[in-house]
Short mmCIF file of C-alpha atoms in Angstrom, two decimals:
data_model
loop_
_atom_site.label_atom_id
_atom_site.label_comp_id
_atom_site.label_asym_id
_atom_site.label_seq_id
_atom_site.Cartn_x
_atom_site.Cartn_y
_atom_site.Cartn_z
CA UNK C 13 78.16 80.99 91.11
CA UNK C 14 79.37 83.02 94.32
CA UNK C 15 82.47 81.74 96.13
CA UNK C 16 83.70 83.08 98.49
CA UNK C 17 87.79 83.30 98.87
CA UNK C 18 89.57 84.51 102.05
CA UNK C 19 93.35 86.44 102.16
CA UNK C 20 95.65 87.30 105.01
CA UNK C 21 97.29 90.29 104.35
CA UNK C 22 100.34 91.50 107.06
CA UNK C 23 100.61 95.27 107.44
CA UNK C 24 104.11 95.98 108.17
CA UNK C 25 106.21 98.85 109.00
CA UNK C 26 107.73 100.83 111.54
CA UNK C 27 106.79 102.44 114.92
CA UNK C 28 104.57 105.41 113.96
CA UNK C 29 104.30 104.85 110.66
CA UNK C 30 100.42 104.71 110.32
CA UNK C 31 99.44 100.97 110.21
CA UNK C 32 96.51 100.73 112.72
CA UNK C 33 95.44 103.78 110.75
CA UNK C 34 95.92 102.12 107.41
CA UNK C 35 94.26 98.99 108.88
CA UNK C 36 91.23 100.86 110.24
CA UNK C 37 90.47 102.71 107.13
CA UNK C 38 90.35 100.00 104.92
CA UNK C 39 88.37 98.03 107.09
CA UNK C 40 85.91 100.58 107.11
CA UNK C 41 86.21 101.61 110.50
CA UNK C 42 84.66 105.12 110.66
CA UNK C 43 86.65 106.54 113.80
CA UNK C 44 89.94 107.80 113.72
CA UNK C 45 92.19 109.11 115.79
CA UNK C 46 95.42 111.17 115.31
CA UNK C 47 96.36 109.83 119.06
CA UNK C 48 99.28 107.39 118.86
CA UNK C 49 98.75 104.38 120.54
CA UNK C 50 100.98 101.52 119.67
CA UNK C 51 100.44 98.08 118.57
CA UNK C 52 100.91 95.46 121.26
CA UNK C 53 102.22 92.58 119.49
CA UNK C 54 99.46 92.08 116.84
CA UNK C 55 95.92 93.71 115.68
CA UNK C 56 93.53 92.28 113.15
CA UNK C 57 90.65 93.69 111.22
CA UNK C 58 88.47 91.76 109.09
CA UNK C 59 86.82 93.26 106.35
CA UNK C 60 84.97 91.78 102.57
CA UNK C 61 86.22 93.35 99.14
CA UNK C 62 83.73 92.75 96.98
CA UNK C 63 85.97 91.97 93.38
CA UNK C 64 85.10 92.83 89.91
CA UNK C 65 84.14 89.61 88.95
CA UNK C 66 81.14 89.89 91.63
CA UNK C 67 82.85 87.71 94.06
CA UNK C 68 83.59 88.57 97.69
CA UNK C 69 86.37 88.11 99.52
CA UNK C 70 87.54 87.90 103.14
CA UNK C 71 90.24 90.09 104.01
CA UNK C 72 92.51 89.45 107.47
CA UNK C 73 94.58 92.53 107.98
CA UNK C 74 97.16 91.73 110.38
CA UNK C 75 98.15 94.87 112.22
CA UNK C 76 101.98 93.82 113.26
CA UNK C 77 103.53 96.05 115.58
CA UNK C 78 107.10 98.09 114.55
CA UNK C 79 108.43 97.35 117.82
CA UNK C 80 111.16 95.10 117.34
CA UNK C 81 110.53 93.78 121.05
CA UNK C 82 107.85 91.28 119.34
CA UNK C 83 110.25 90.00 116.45
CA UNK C 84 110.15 86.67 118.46
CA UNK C 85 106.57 86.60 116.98
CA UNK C 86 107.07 87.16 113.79
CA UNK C 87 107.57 83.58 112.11
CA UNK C 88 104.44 82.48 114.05
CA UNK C 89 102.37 85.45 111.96
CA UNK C 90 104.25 84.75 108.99
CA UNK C 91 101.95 81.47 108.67
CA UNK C 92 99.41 81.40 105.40
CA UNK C 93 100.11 84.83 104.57
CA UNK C 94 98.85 85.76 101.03
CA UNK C 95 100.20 89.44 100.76
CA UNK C 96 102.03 92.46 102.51
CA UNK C 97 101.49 95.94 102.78
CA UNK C 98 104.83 97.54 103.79
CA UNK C 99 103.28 101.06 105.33
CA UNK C 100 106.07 103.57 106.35
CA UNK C 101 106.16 107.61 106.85
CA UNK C 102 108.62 109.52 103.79
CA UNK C 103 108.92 112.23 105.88
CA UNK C 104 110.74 110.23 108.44
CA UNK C 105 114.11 109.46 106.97
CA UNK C 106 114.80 106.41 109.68
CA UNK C 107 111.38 104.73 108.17
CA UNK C 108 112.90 104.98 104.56
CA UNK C 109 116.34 103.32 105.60
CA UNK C 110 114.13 100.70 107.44
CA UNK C 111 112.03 100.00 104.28
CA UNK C 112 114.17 97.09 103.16
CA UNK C 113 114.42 95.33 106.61
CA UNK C 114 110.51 94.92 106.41
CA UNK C 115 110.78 93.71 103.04
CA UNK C 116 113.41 90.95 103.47
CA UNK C 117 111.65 90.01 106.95
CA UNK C 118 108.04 89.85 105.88
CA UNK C 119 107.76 89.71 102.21
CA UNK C 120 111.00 87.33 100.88
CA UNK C 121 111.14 85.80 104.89
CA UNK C 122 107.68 84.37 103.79
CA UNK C 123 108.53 83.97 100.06
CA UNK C 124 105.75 86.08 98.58
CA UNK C 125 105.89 87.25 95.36
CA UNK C 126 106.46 91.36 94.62
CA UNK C 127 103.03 90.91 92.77
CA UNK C 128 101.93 90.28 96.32
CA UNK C 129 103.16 93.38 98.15
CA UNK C 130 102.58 97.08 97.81
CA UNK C 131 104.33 100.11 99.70
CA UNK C 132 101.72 103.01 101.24
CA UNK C 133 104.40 106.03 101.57
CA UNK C 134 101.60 107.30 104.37
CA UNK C 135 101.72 110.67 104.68
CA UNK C 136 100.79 111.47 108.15
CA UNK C 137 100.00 115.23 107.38
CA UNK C 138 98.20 116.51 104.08
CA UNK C 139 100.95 119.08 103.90
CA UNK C 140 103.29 116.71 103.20
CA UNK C 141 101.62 115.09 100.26
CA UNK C 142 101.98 118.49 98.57
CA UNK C 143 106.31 118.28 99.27
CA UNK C 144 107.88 117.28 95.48
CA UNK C 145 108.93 114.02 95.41
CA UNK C 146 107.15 112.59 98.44
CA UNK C 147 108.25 109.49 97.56
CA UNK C 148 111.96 108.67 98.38
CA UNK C 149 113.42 105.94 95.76
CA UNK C 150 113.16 102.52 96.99
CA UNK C 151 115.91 99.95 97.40
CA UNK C 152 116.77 98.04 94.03
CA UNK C 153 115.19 95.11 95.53
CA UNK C 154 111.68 96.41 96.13
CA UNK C 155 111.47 98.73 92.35
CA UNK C 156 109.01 96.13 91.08
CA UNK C 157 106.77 96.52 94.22
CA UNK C 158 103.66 99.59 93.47
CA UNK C 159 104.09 102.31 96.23
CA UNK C 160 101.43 105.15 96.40
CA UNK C 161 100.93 108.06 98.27
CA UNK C 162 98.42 108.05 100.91
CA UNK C 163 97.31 110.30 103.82
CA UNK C 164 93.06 109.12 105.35
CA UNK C 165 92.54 113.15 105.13
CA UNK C 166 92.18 113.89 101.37
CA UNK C 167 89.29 113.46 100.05
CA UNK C 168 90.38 110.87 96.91
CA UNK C 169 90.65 107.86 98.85
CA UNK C 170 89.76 105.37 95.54
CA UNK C 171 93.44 105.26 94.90
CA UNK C 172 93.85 104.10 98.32
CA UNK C 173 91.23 101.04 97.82
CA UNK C 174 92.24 100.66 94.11
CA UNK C 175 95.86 99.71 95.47
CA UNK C 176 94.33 97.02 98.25
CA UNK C 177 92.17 95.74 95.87
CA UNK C 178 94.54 94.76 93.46
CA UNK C 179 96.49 93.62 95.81
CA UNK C 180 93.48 91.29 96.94
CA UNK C 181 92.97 89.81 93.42
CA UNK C 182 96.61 89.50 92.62
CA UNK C 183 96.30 86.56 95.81
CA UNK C 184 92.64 85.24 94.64
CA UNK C 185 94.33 84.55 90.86
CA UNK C 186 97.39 83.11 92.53
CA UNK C 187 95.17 80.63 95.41
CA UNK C 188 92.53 79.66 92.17
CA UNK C 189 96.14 79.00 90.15
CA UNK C 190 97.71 77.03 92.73
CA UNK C 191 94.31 75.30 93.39
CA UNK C 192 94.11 74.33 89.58
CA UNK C 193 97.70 72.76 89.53
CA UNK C 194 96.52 70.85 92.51
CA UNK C 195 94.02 68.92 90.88
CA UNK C 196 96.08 68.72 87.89
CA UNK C 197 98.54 66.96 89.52
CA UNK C 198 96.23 64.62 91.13
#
């Protein structure tokens, strides 16, 4: 038996950090551009993740724009979300201090769990993904939260979809879990 179960998944981060980017890739948009253009407000992309279990599943990526001059929208998209990428540049040292704003606002402002939430450290060159230590320690409060490496130029990219797609399951278990204790409790 197929079923098919549906996520929303907010892609957060700040200006130029690589979210459309991030968004368009794993939506399997095949045209990229190194142009920046920014977010206005809010993007999605749909794609399906088809899970190990054979079942598909309907992804919402919301692209949320860095620009603080759309925070007033923010609770609004905060609605039904099931998980967060938090996508940020490590070269840019102002994206690393910013790194626990976006997780306070998005992922404990909507109560998700860590489980629900992973960090793409998005290198925006491939040089930099050869740097040692690309990835800057996080804040205490996010160390339970996966971050990987990413840049759309290398050639590996099954890390990249190996990340979103356990990110994917981890909110199918937790929707068929909550949808069990429902009818328990009925």
């Amino acid at each position: 038996m197929t079923s098919e179960q549906s996520v929303k998944v907010l892609v957060v981060g700040p200006k130029k950090s690589g979210k459309s980017s991030v968004c368009n890739f794993l939506s399997g948009y095949k045209e990229f551009s190194n142009e920046y253009r920014p977010t206005m407000g809010l993007r999605i992309c749909e794609c399906e993740r088809e899970m190990p279990s054979m079942e598909k599943v309907s992804v919402e990526l919301w692209d949320v724009s860095g620009d603080r001059n759309f925070e007033n929208c923010w609770p609004a998209i905060l609605k039904d979300v099931s998980a967060c990428l938090i996508v940020y540049n490590p070269s840019n040292i102002n994206h690393v201090k910013e790194l626990e704003f976006w997780y306070k606002t998005f992922v404990q402002g909507s109560k998700l769990k860590d489980e629900n939430c992973c960090i793409f450290a998005h290198c925006m060159s491939s040089e930099d993904l050869t740097k040692e230590n690309p990835i800057p320690k996080l804040p205490k409060t996010m160390s339970k939260i996966p971050a990987i490496l990413t840049n759309l130029d290398i050639p590996d990219k099954e890390k990249i979809f190996g990340s979103f797609d356990r990110l994917v399951q981890n909110c199918v278990k937790e929707q068929k879990e909550n949808e069990e204790k429902m009818v328990l409790e009925q």
